[in-house]
Amino acid sequence: MGTFLKKDILVLLRDRAELYILLLMPLILIIILGFALGGLLGGNTTAIQMQVAIVQEDDEQLGIDEFVETLIQLEIPEDRIQQLELVANQISPNTILTTMFQSDEFSDIVKTVDMTSSAAEQALKAGEITAILTIPENFTYRALQKTLLGEGGGSSLQVKVDETGSFRARVFHDIIDSFVHTFNFEAALHQSLGRQGEGELTISSDISHELGGIETVSRAKPVSSFQYYTIGMAVMFVLYVSTTIASKAYVEKQQHVFNRILLANKHPFVYLGGKFISGMIIAIFQLLILFTITSLIFEPLGDQTPNFLLGMFAISVVLATSVGAFAALLTAISVRFDNQGVINIFSGGVVSIFAFLGGSFFPTSGLHPIISQLGTWTPNGAALSAYIQWMQGLPLEFIISPLTRIAVLSILLLVVSFLIFPRRRSV
Amino acid sequence: MKSVFLMQWERLRRAPFMVGSFFILTILFVSVLGGLGAEYKLAVYTYSDETLSEQEVDVWLEKLNVSDAIEFQLMAEAEARAAVARGDVTIALQLLANDYRLLVAVDDPNRYIIENYVQQLYTEELRLKGIEEQGAGARFRADVERSMNDPVLSLVSMSIQGENSVQFNNQIHVLFGMTLYFSIFTILFSLTRVVEEKRVGTWDRLILSPLRKWQIYLGHLVYCFLIGYAQITIIFLIFKYGFGFDLGDRFGTILVIIGCFTFAIVALGMLIMGLVRTTQQLQAVIPIVSTAMAMLGGAYWPIEIVTNKIMLAASKATPIFYGLEALRDVVFQNKGLLALAEPLSILLLFGVICMGVGINLMERR
């Protein structure tokens, strides 16, 4: 078996192009994903930026003046009017809205431009802006009238977007929706308090108290998106090792290397076993090289204690067994049926689907639960969750179950491949 | 040309395994994705400790579960912690007396949706409680609720899309992306026949025959084009009629887009085959090129969430980006062929350039 191993590894080492692809492509993709999506998937909303047009049809000062006018007409006592005017100035929704637009939090995401209605329409059609926020005529007056006097029908803000439901449009819509909800809530509090004679209460535009907080399952920080994609891409690309090994085997079959091996009185199973072990060894190396390079250049995957590294190595070995097992299975099928289609299907279709289900492209928690269930049974998905739990500093018992799943899968694949692989006579 | 073309079909008839499997795999996968539907609730495991009585927990849960999008499920603390640690869910919520904590293991975009939701609910609830404690009457809460039902402000949303357009839906986007992505494999792997023929030697025999060079190429290319075209079209038909996805009223335009996209990919295949020598290397290159292109071009996620300028520039170099853009415009904005001239002509240009360079490279050897 030793000579077979040496042969397999030498054959791969001599084919530089393929070796580079196996090692460099995942690195490139890790960088793509880490940088392209890292900010946003990591919840860094400053990564989203949009231009929004504000069409201001409301004259705020006029609205407040008209409101005071109404108060006078209602023959409300003078001191009460003064009080209400003060409140009106404080709670004028237009001011609160403008203050919100100017806040750092908001202006990091949305750049607002004042426009006329027709200019805004054109800009939206031309794709220069994401949305138009229209503040209608008499907005201030109607809002105040309804909030403070309980009369009239209130007012409405209007958001017009280019494509309903597109990502940016949704973010902007949610921001305005949340503003409207908060304002209504505060106004409702105010009205109820007023009705109950509890006196006036100022409506605060800032209601975010120190609430909530984030806890992690262990003392470690949550896994960052860069770390996530390093692992996600590594466990996906390690699967390509199996197709590489199997396609080399198919060449050996075509060039009659396999038949000569049989003539040399070697049992065919030794050949297949060699494929299994060389797949495993190359997979381990690929994983180690990837993790080392990304840790050195970008971000370490965890604290570099011997215990941590040992665990990462153990998970890699278990994952590599499944890669070796896949290599054996693909070799067995392609040699037995003299067809390399199965290798193409695996590298083209199956690996992509595994990667998708296993969460290599993005965490599947946002998809249907069945998808993440399926994902736990893919070797890459199980390994991904094992790595992440280990990086979180969770105890050993947590990673046992995904590793067992990978091991069970590997054994099954190996058994099947030995059953399929041609015995002496059938060749 | 015809004979080369027909020979490919004969080959497909004799060895339908690979193309057939790609068809079936794609249809199965996309059907599972599409068939499961987007209408399910995000489950958030919720737990609390002794500081809250069972009754209080129930009250909180009832308030939390008003949302259509998120479902808060009560369970024991150990169980919820284990689920987050195992990665079954990415987030769990701990209810405290007047506060809450989120338990996370991996950064996940859903966390911010959940956090905003819970935060708003808690803030309002705590304010109400605060006022009640100051001695507001018993009817106060009901009164606020009544006022909320007749709100001061409202929000009207509109879009500039025409009457007949379909609302953007991320699921349809993912389905489009996956369909185009998988079709790349079918097309490129079918094209590897050319390399295979060169290796086996039949290519030389064909050249010696009275056939012209372009006839041989065209025979292969038309076959690959039709295979790819058929795959995408069938899957779109399944969406439309099988799952009832609303693909707008312009199916004819969609067919034209599929044609341009398929042409670009066939041409890309020629370029790759001009650059790579052996079938083995092709087997390594094809999945990697397709996956990288799909990632850059936005097949897995809407391209708008990518903000890095270099990545955006890179995305414009992938045919899948223009294919998706055109499909999106037809379905969601009801644009006609003329309005799509830009992405379609870029696809065609991309195809012509790749084809020219590719055939040149192949012939040079």
PDB file of C-alpha atoms in Angstrom, chain A residues 15 17-18 21 25 29 31-33 35-37 40-43 47-49 93 121 124-125 139 143 146-147 153-168 173 176-189 191-193 195-196 198 201-202 204 207-217 222-225 228 233 236-237 240 247-248 250-251 254 339-345 347-350 352-353 356-357 361-363 365-371 385 388-389 392 394 398, chain B residues 15 17-19 21-22 25-26 29 32-33 36-37 40-42 47 81-90 94 98-112 115 118-120 122-128 131 134-141 143-148 150-161 166-170 174 178 181-182 185 189 192 196 199 278-281 283-285 287-289 291-292 295-296 300-308 311 328-329 332-333:
ATOM      1  CA  ASP A  15       0.404  18.281 -11.767  1.00  0.00           C
ATOM      2  CA  ALA A  17      -1.898  23.453 -12.088  1.00  0.00           C
ATOM      3  CA  GLU A  18      -4.352  21.245 -10.299  1.00  0.00           C
ATOM      4  CA  ILE A  21      -6.383  25.254  -7.972  1.00  0.00           C
ATOM      5  CA  MET A  25      -9.078  28.908  -5.147  1.00  0.00           C
ATOM      6  CA  LEU A  29     -13.040  32.718  -2.333  1.00  0.00           C
ATOM      7  CA  ILE A  31     -11.176  36.594   0.680  1.00  0.00           C
ATOM      8  CA  ILE A  32     -14.076  37.375  -1.663  1.00  0.00           C
ATOM      9  CA  LEU A  33     -16.665  36.303   0.855  1.00  0.00           C
ATOM     10  CA  PHE A  35     -14.580  41.122   2.387  1.00  0.00           C
ATOM     11  CA  ALA A  36     -17.612  41.302   0.147  1.00  0.00           C
ATOM     12  CA  LEU A  37     -20.150  40.148   2.660  1.00  0.00           C
ATOM     13  CA  LEU A  40     -23.183  43.080   6.373  1.00  0.00           C
ATOM     14  CA  LEU A  41     -23.597  39.493   7.509  1.00  0.00           C
ATOM     15  CA  GLY A  42     -21.693  40.567  10.588  1.00  0.00           C
ATOM     16  CA  GLY A  43     -24.480  43.039  11.185  1.00  0.00           C
ATOM     17  CA  ALA A  47     -21.974  48.510   5.024  1.00  0.00           C
ATOM     18  CA  ILE A  48     -25.300  49.384   3.403  1.00  0.00           C
ATOM     19  CA  GLN A  49     -25.448  52.794   1.881  1.00  0.00           C
ATOM     20  CA  PRO A  93     -42.880  64.929  14.036  1.00  0.00           C
ATOM     21  CA  GLU A 121     -39.441  60.772  -9.494  1.00  0.00           C
ATOM     22  CA  LEU A 124     -35.801  57.188  -8.792  1.00  0.00           C
ATOM     23  CA  LYS A 125     -36.512  56.041 -12.332  1.00  0.00           C
ATOM     24  CA  PHE A 139     -48.280  67.039   7.873  1.00  0.00           C
ATOM     25  CA  ALA A 143     -50.242  65.294  13.323  1.00  0.00           C
ATOM     26  CA  LYS A 146     -54.588  64.519  16.238  1.00  0.00           C
ATOM     27  CA  THR A 147     -51.965  64.030  18.921  1.00  0.00           C
ATOM     28  CA  GLY A 153     -57.447  61.932  10.805  1.00  0.00           C
ATOM     29  CA  GLY A 154     -53.745  62.389  11.424  1.00  0.00           C
ATOM     30  CA  SER A 155     -51.366  62.258   8.528  1.00  0.00           C
ATOM     31  CA  SER A 156     -49.305  59.808   6.600  1.00  0.00           C
ATOM     32  CA  LEU A 157     -45.773  59.589   5.342  1.00  0.00           C
ATOM     33  CA  GLN A 158     -45.246  58.185   1.888  1.00  0.00           C
ATOM     34  CA  VAL A 159     -42.363  55.965   0.861  1.00  0.00           C
ATOM     35  CA  LYS A 160     -41.905  55.211  -2.798  1.00  0.00           C
ATOM     36  CA  VAL A 161     -39.265  52.711  -3.847  1.00  0.00           C
ATOM     37  CA  ASP A 162     -37.975  51.393  -7.136  1.00  0.00           C
ATOM     38  CA  GLU A 163     -38.493  47.756  -6.376  1.00  0.00           C
ATOM     39  CA  THR A 164     -40.695  46.691  -3.498  1.00  0.00           C
ATOM     40  CA  GLY A 165     -38.970  44.172  -1.302  1.00  0.00           C
ATOM     41  CA  SER A 166     -35.472  44.710  -2.616  1.00  0.00           C
ATOM     42  CA  PHE A 167     -32.944  44.716   0.148  1.00  0.00           C
ATOM     43  CA  ARG A 168     -32.252  48.440   0.436  1.00  0.00           C
ATOM     44  CA  HIS A 173     -39.003  51.102   4.756  1.00  0.00           C
ATOM     45  CA  ILE A 176     -39.483  54.756   8.591  1.00  0.00           C
ATOM     46  CA  ASP A 177     -41.970  52.169   9.767  1.00  0.00           C
ATOM     47  CA  SER A 178     -40.225  51.965  13.091  1.00  0.00           C
ATOM     48  CA  PHE A 179     -40.264  55.759  13.376  1.00  0.00           C
ATOM     49  CA  VAL A 180     -43.999  55.855  12.675  1.00  0.00           C
ATOM     50  CA  HIS A 181     -44.656  53.112  15.197  1.00  0.00           C
ATOM     51  CA  THR A 182     -42.625  54.801  17.919  1.00  0.00           C
ATOM     52  CA  PHE A 183     -44.259  58.137  17.304  1.00  0.00           C
ATOM     53  CA  ASN A 184     -47.714  56.588  17.424  1.00  0.00           C
ATOM     54  CA  PHE A 185     -46.911  54.806  20.630  1.00  0.00           C
ATOM     55  CA  GLU A 186     -45.657  57.912  22.333  1.00  0.00           C
ATOM     56  CA  ALA A 187     -48.625  59.858  21.022  1.00  0.00           C
ATOM     57  CA  ALA A 188     -50.967  57.177  22.346  1.00  0.00           C
ATOM     58  CA  LEU A 189     -49.321  57.370  25.754  1.00  0.00           C
ATOM     59  CA  GLN A 191     -53.345  61.023  24.668  1.00  0.00           C
ATOM     60  CA  SER A 192     -54.192  58.457  27.322  1.00  0.00           C
ATOM     61  CA  LEU A 193     -52.350  60.349  29.987  1.00  0.00           C
ATOM     62  CA  ARG A 195     -57.516  61.808  29.071  1.00  0.00           C
ATOM     63  CA  GLN A 196     -56.753  60.547  32.517  1.00  0.00           C
ATOM     64  CA  GLU A 198     -52.116  62.922  34.499  1.00  0.00           C
ATOM     65  CA  LEU A 201     -45.737  64.402  29.300  1.00  0.00           C
ATOM     66  CA  THR A 202     -43.068  65.205  26.822  1.00  0.00           C
ATOM     67  CA  SER A 204     -39.056  61.845  23.755  1.00  0.00           C
ATOM     68  CA  ILE A 207     -36.465  55.927  23.504  1.00  0.00           C
ATOM     69  CA  SER A 208     -33.633  53.453  23.301  1.00  0.00           C
ATOM     70  CA  HIS A 209     -32.736  52.671  26.883  1.00  0.00           C
ATOM     71  CA  GLU A 210     -29.959  50.419  27.939  1.00  0.00           C
ATOM     72  CA  LEU A 211     -31.836  47.244  27.323  1.00  0.00           C
ATOM     73  CA  GLY A 212     -30.896  43.787  26.269  1.00  0.00           C
ATOM     74  CA  GLY A 213     -27.451  42.494  25.631  1.00  0.00           C
ATOM     75  CA  ILE A 214     -25.576  39.733  23.939  1.00  0.00           C
ATOM     76  CA  GLU A 215     -24.304  36.624  25.562  1.00  0.00           C
ATOM     77  CA  THR A 216     -22.296  33.902  23.948  1.00  0.00           C
ATOM     78  CA  VAL A 217     -22.568  30.206  24.665  1.00  0.00           C
ATOM     79  CA  PRO A 222     -19.165  34.959  18.617  1.00  0.00           C
ATOM     80  CA  VAL A 223     -17.535  33.551  15.527  1.00  0.00           C
ATOM     81  CA  SER A 224     -16.883  36.396  13.090  1.00  0.00           C
ATOM     82  CA  SER A 225     -18.085  36.206   9.518  1.00  0.00           C
ATOM     83  CA  TYR A 228     -17.135  31.542   9.377  1.00  0.00           C
ATOM     84  CA  MET A 233     -15.017  27.444   2.145  1.00  0.00           C
ATOM     85  CA  MET A 236     -16.446  22.828   0.792  1.00  0.00           C
ATOM     86  CA  PHE A 237     -13.200  22.780  -1.172  1.00  0.00           C
ATOM     87  CA  TYR A 240     -12.915  18.592  -4.405  1.00  0.00           C
ATOM     88  CA  SER A 247     -10.313  11.491 -11.868  1.00  0.00           C
ATOM     89  CA  LYS A 248      -6.650  10.494 -11.588  1.00  0.00           C
ATOM     90  CA  TYR A 250      -9.948   7.073 -14.075  1.00  0.00           C
ATOM     91  CA  VAL A 251      -6.905   8.119 -16.098  1.00  0.00           C
ATOM     92  CA  GLN A 254      -7.686   4.321 -19.225  1.00  0.00           C
ATOM     93  CA  ASN A 339     -17.431   6.464 -17.041  1.00  0.00           C
ATOM     94  CA  GLN A 340     -16.240   9.653 -15.494  1.00  0.00           C
ATOM     95  CA  GLY A 341     -19.671  11.283 -15.581  1.00  0.00           C
ATOM     96  CA  VAL A 342     -20.160  10.493 -11.935  1.00  0.00           C
ATOM     97  CA  ILE A 343     -17.069  12.495 -11.049  1.00  0.00           C
ATOM     98  CA  ASN A 344     -18.409  15.495 -12.957  1.00  0.00           C
ATOM     99  CA  ILE A 345     -21.773  15.192 -11.284  1.00  0.00           C
ATOM    100  CA  SER A 347     -17.856  18.029  -8.480  1.00  0.00           C
ATOM    101  CA  GLY A 348     -20.488  20.051 -10.284  1.00  0.00           C
ATOM    102  CA  GLY A 349     -23.758  19.243  -8.615  1.00  0.00           C
ATOM    103  CA  VAL A 350     -23.298  17.348  -5.394  1.00  0.00           C
ATOM    104  CA  SER A 352     -22.483  22.661  -4.607  1.00  0.00           C
ATOM    105  CA  ILE A 353     -25.632  21.268  -3.072  1.00  0.00           C
ATOM    106  CA  PHE A 356     -25.442  25.096   0.147  1.00  0.00           C
ATOM    107  CA  LEU A 357     -27.152  22.738   2.594  1.00  0.00           C
ATOM    108  CA  PHE A 361     -22.371  30.003   1.456  1.00  0.00           C
ATOM    109  CA  PHE A 362     -24.406  31.492   4.270  1.00  0.00           C
ATOM    110  CA  PRO A 363     -25.823  30.178   7.563  1.00  0.00           C
ATOM    111  CA  SER A 365     -30.773  29.359   9.871  1.00  0.00           C
ATOM    112  CA  GLY A 366     -32.670  31.827   7.687  1.00  0.00           C
ATOM    113  CA  LEU A 367     -34.045  29.047   5.480  1.00  0.00           C
ATOM    114  CA  HIS A 368     -36.569  26.343   6.077  1.00  0.00           C
ATOM    115  CA  PRO A 369     -35.678  24.132   9.069  1.00  0.00           C
ATOM    116  CA  ILE A 370     -35.612  21.015   6.853  1.00  0.00           C
ATOM    117  CA  ILE A 371     -32.677  22.476   4.948  1.00  0.00           C
ATOM    118  CA  SER A 385     -20.680  23.007  13.046  1.00  0.00           C
ATOM    119  CA  ILE A 388     -17.509  26.403  15.116  1.00  0.00           C
ATOM    120  CA  GLN A 389     -18.436  24.781  18.395  1.00  0.00           C
ATOM    121  CA  GLN A 392     -16.507  28.730  20.717  1.00  0.00           C
ATOM    122  CA  LEU A 394     -17.398  24.314  23.979  1.00  0.00           C
ATOM    123  CA  PHE A 398     -20.652  18.868  21.783  1.00  0.00           C
TER     124      PHE A 398
ATOM    125  CA  ALA B  15     -24.937   7.801 -22.332  1.00  0.00           C
ATOM    126  CA  PHE B  17     -26.226   9.563 -17.347  1.00  0.00           C
ATOM    127  CA  MET B  18     -24.373  12.809 -16.799  1.00  0.00           C
ATOM    128  CA  VAL B  19     -26.662  15.300 -18.472  1.00  0.00           C
ATOM    129  CA  SER B  21     -28.299  13.580 -13.576  1.00  0.00           C
ATOM    130  CA  PHE B  22     -27.606  17.284 -13.801  1.00  0.00           C
ATOM    131  CA  LEU B  25     -30.319  17.193  -9.518  1.00  0.00           C
ATOM    132  CA  THR B  26     -31.083  20.767 -10.459  1.00  0.00           C
ATOM    133  CA  PHE B  29     -32.767  20.909  -5.568  1.00  0.00           C
ATOM    134  CA  VAL B  32     -37.035  21.554  -2.696  1.00  0.00           C
ATOM    135  CA  LEU B  33     -35.984  25.159  -2.250  1.00  0.00           C
ATOM    136  CA  LEU B  36     -40.695  24.473   0.875  1.00  0.00           C
ATOM    137  CA  GLY B  37     -41.824  28.026   0.472  1.00  0.00           C
ATOM    138  CA  TYR B  40     -42.505  29.835   7.763  1.00  0.00           C
ATOM    139  CA  LYS B  41     -41.699  31.498  11.028  1.00  0.00           C
ATOM    140  CA  LEU B  42     -38.251  32.078  12.332  1.00  0.00           C
ATOM    141  CA  TYR B  47     -36.116  30.597  28.298  1.00  0.00           C
ATOM    142  CA  ARG B  81     -28.274  26.668  25.398  1.00  0.00           C
ATOM    143  CA  ALA B  82     -27.420  23.274  23.960  1.00  0.00           C
ATOM    144  CA  ALA B  83     -29.362  24.024  20.774  1.00  0.00           C
ATOM    145  CA  VAL B  84     -27.451  27.256  20.225  1.00  0.00           C
ATOM    146  CA  ALA B  85     -24.165  25.546  21.032  1.00  0.00           C
ATOM    147  CA  ARG B  86     -24.934  22.696  18.624  1.00  0.00           C
ATOM    148  CA  GLY B  87     -25.813  25.232  15.968  1.00  0.00           C
ATOM    149  CA  ASP B  88     -29.418  24.045  15.521  1.00  0.00           C
ATOM    150  CA  VAL B  89     -30.453  27.651  15.953  1.00  0.00           C
ATOM    151  CA  THR B  90     -28.203  30.665  15.913  1.00  0.00           C
ATOM    152  CA  GLN B  94     -33.478  34.842  27.773  1.00  0.00           C
ATOM    153  CA  ASN B  98     -37.246  43.863  33.177  1.00  0.00           C
ATOM    154  CA  ASP B  99     -34.683  43.011  30.618  1.00  0.00           C
ATOM    155  CA  TYR B 100     -33.599  40.334  28.189  1.00  0.00           C
ATOM    156  CA  ARG B 101     -30.447  38.728  26.857  1.00  0.00           C
ATOM    157  CA  LEU B 102     -29.742  37.207  23.478  1.00  0.00           C
ATOM    158  CA  LEU B 103     -27.650  34.079  23.373  1.00  0.00           C
ATOM    159  CA  VAL B 104     -25.618  33.702  20.198  1.00  0.00           C
ATOM    160  CA  ALA B 105     -22.827  31.553  18.817  1.00  0.00           C
ATOM    161  CA  VAL B 106     -22.366  32.862  15.278  1.00  0.00           C
ATOM    162  CA  ASP B 107     -22.961  36.308  13.873  1.00  0.00           C
ATOM    163  CA  ASP B 108     -26.133  36.008  11.868  1.00  0.00           C
ATOM    164  CA  PRO B 109     -28.114  38.680  10.034  1.00  0.00           C
ATOM    165  CA  ASN B 110     -31.322  37.403  11.601  1.00  0.00           C
ATOM    166  CA  ARG B 111     -30.025  38.454  14.972  1.00  0.00           C
ATOM    167  CA  TYR B 112     -30.576  42.108  14.112  1.00  0.00           C
ATOM    168  CA  GLU B 115     -32.999  42.211  18.360  1.00  0.00           C
ATOM    169  CA  VAL B 118     -37.578  42.422  20.968  1.00  0.00           C
ATOM    170  CA  GLN B 119     -36.056  45.756  21.848  1.00  0.00           C
ATOM    171  CA  GLN B 120     -39.028  47.730  20.577  1.00  0.00           C
ATOM    172  CA  TYR B 122     -39.567  45.649  25.644  1.00  0.00           C
ATOM    173  CA  THR B 123     -39.116  49.395  25.470  1.00  0.00           C
ATOM    174  CA  GLU B 124     -42.820  49.986  25.021  1.00  0.00           C
ATOM    175  CA  GLU B 125     -43.801  47.480  27.635  1.00  0.00           C
ATOM    176  CA  LEU B 126     -41.412  48.906  30.188  1.00  0.00           C
ATOM    177  CA  ARG B 127     -42.626  52.424  29.544  1.00  0.00           C
ATOM    178  CA  LEU B 128     -46.197  51.316  30.039  1.00  0.00           C
ATOM    179  CA  ILE B 131     -46.342  54.830  33.975  1.00  0.00           C
ATOM    180  CA  GLN B 134     -46.584  55.938  38.889  1.00  0.00           C
ATOM    181  CA  GLY B 135     -50.232  55.372  39.656  1.00  0.00           C
ATOM    182  CA  ALA B 136     -52.037  55.482  36.359  1.00  0.00           C
ATOM    183  CA  GLY B 137     -55.478  53.949  36.437  1.00  0.00           C
ATOM    184  CA  ALA B 138     -56.284  50.380  35.592  1.00  0.00           C
ATOM    185  CA  ARG B 139     -57.834  51.317  32.279  1.00  0.00           C
ATOM    186  CA  PHE B 140     -54.659  53.032  31.178  1.00  0.00           C
ATOM    187  CA  ARG B 141     -53.228  50.148  29.192  1.00  0.00           C
ATOM    188  CA  ASP B 143     -56.738  53.148  26.625  1.00  0.00           C
ATOM    189  CA  VAL B 144     -53.269  53.274  25.068  1.00  0.00           C
ATOM    190  CA  GLU B 145     -54.105  50.250  22.976  1.00  0.00           C
ATOM    191  CA  ARG B 146     -57.243  51.921  21.747  1.00  0.00           C
ATOM    192  CA  SER B 147     -55.260  55.002  20.789  1.00  0.00           C
ATOM    193  CA  MET B 148     -52.749  52.831  18.982  1.00  0.00           C
ATOM    194  CA  ASP B 150     -56.302  54.839  15.642  1.00  0.00           C
ATOM    195  CA  PRO B 151     -52.776  56.033  15.018  1.00  0.00           C
ATOM    196  CA  VAL B 152     -51.691  59.583  14.388  1.00  0.00           C
ATOM    197  CA  LEU B 153     -49.273  58.739  11.614  1.00  0.00           C
ATOM    198  CA  SER B 154     -49.395  56.063   9.003  1.00  0.00           C
ATOM    199  CA  LEU B 155     -47.032  54.910   6.321  1.00  0.00           C
ATOM    200  CA  VAL B 156     -47.989  54.487   2.698  1.00  0.00           C
ATOM    201  CA  SER B 157     -45.626  52.424   0.568  1.00  0.00           C
ATOM    202  CA  MET B 158     -45.556  52.531  -3.193  1.00  0.00           C
ATOM    203  CA  SER B 159     -43.217  51.557  -5.954  1.00  0.00           C
ATOM    204  CA  ILE B 160     -42.584  52.830  -9.432  1.00  0.00           C
ATOM    205  CA  GLN B 161     -43.252  49.439 -10.932  1.00  0.00           C
ATOM    206  CA  VAL B 166     -44.521  41.195  -9.394  1.00  0.00           C
ATOM    207  CA  GLN B 167     -43.303  42.054  -5.939  1.00  0.00           C
ATOM    208  CA  PHE B 168     -39.619  41.367  -5.466  1.00  0.00           C
ATOM    209  CA  ASN B 169     -39.079  38.217  -3.579  1.00  0.00           C
ATOM    210  CA  ASN B 170     -35.728  36.995  -2.464  1.00  0.00           C
ATOM    211  CA  VAL B 174     -32.273  32.555  -5.226  1.00  0.00           C
ATOM    212  CA  MET B 178     -29.400  28.527  -8.650  1.00  0.00           C
ATOM    213  CA  TYR B 181     -25.592  28.410 -11.740  1.00  0.00           C
ATOM    214  CA  PHE B 182     -26.398  24.760 -12.323  1.00  0.00           C
ATOM    215  CA  PHE B 185     -22.203  22.987 -15.170  1.00  0.00           C
ATOM    216  CA  PHE B 189     -19.300  19.616 -18.882  1.00  0.00           C
ATOM    217  CA  THR B 192     -15.589  18.940 -22.527  1.00  0.00           C
ATOM    218  CA  GLU B 196     -12.086  14.492 -25.122  1.00  0.00           C
ATOM    219  CA  ARG B 199      -7.408  13.469 -26.895  1.00  0.00           C
ATOM    220  CA  THR B 278      -6.577  18.073 -20.166  1.00  0.00           C
ATOM    221  CA  THR B 279      -9.956  16.712 -19.124  1.00  0.00           C
ATOM    222  CA  GLN B 280      -8.649  16.278 -15.590  1.00  0.00           C
ATOM    223  CA  GLN B 281      -7.755  19.925 -15.283  1.00  0.00           C
ATOM    224  CA  GLN B 283     -12.805  18.832 -14.087  1.00  0.00           C
ATOM    225  CA  ALA B 284     -11.025  20.881 -11.454  1.00  0.00           C
ATOM    226  CA  VAL B 285     -11.427  24.229 -13.188  1.00  0.00           C
ATOM    227  CA  PRO B 287     -16.644  23.788 -10.668  1.00  0.00           C
ATOM    228  CA  ILE B 288     -14.315  26.384  -9.280  1.00  0.00           C
ATOM    229  CA  VAL B 289     -14.858  28.900 -12.050  1.00  0.00           C
ATOM    230  CA  THR B 291     -18.783  28.708  -8.119  1.00  0.00           C
ATOM    231  CA  ALA B 292     -16.594  31.793  -8.036  1.00  0.00           C
ATOM    232  CA  MET B 295     -20.635  34.094  -5.816  1.00  0.00           C
ATOM    233  CA  LEU B 296     -19.387  37.245  -7.488  1.00  0.00           C
ATOM    234  CA  TYR B 300     -26.594  33.166  -3.873  1.00  0.00           C
ATOM    235  CA  TRP B 301     -27.535  36.545  -2.488  1.00  0.00           C
ATOM    236  CA  PRO B 302     -28.751  39.857  -3.900  1.00  0.00           C
ATOM    237  CA  ILE B 303     -25.762  41.724  -5.260  1.00  0.00           C
ATOM    238  CA  GLU B 304     -26.900  44.891  -3.492  1.00  0.00           C
ATOM    239  CA  ILE B 305     -25.687  43.641  -0.151  1.00  0.00           C
ATOM    240  CA  VAL B 306     -22.151  43.645  -1.522  1.00  0.00           C
ATOM    241  CA  THR B 307     -20.581  47.016  -0.846  1.00  0.00           C
ATOM    242  CA  ASN B 308     -16.906  46.470  -1.497  1.00  0.00           C
ATOM    243  CA  MET B 311     -16.085  43.106  -5.551  1.00  0.00           C
ATOM    244  CA  ARG B 328     -35.093  40.571 -12.363  1.00  0.00           C
ATOM    245  CA  ASP B 329     -35.991  43.535 -14.516  1.00  0.00           C
ATOM    246  CA  PHE B 332     -40.152  42.537 -11.080  1.00  0.00           C
ATOM    247  CA  GLN B 333     -40.172  45.691 -13.147  1.00  0.00           C
TER     248      GLN B 333
END
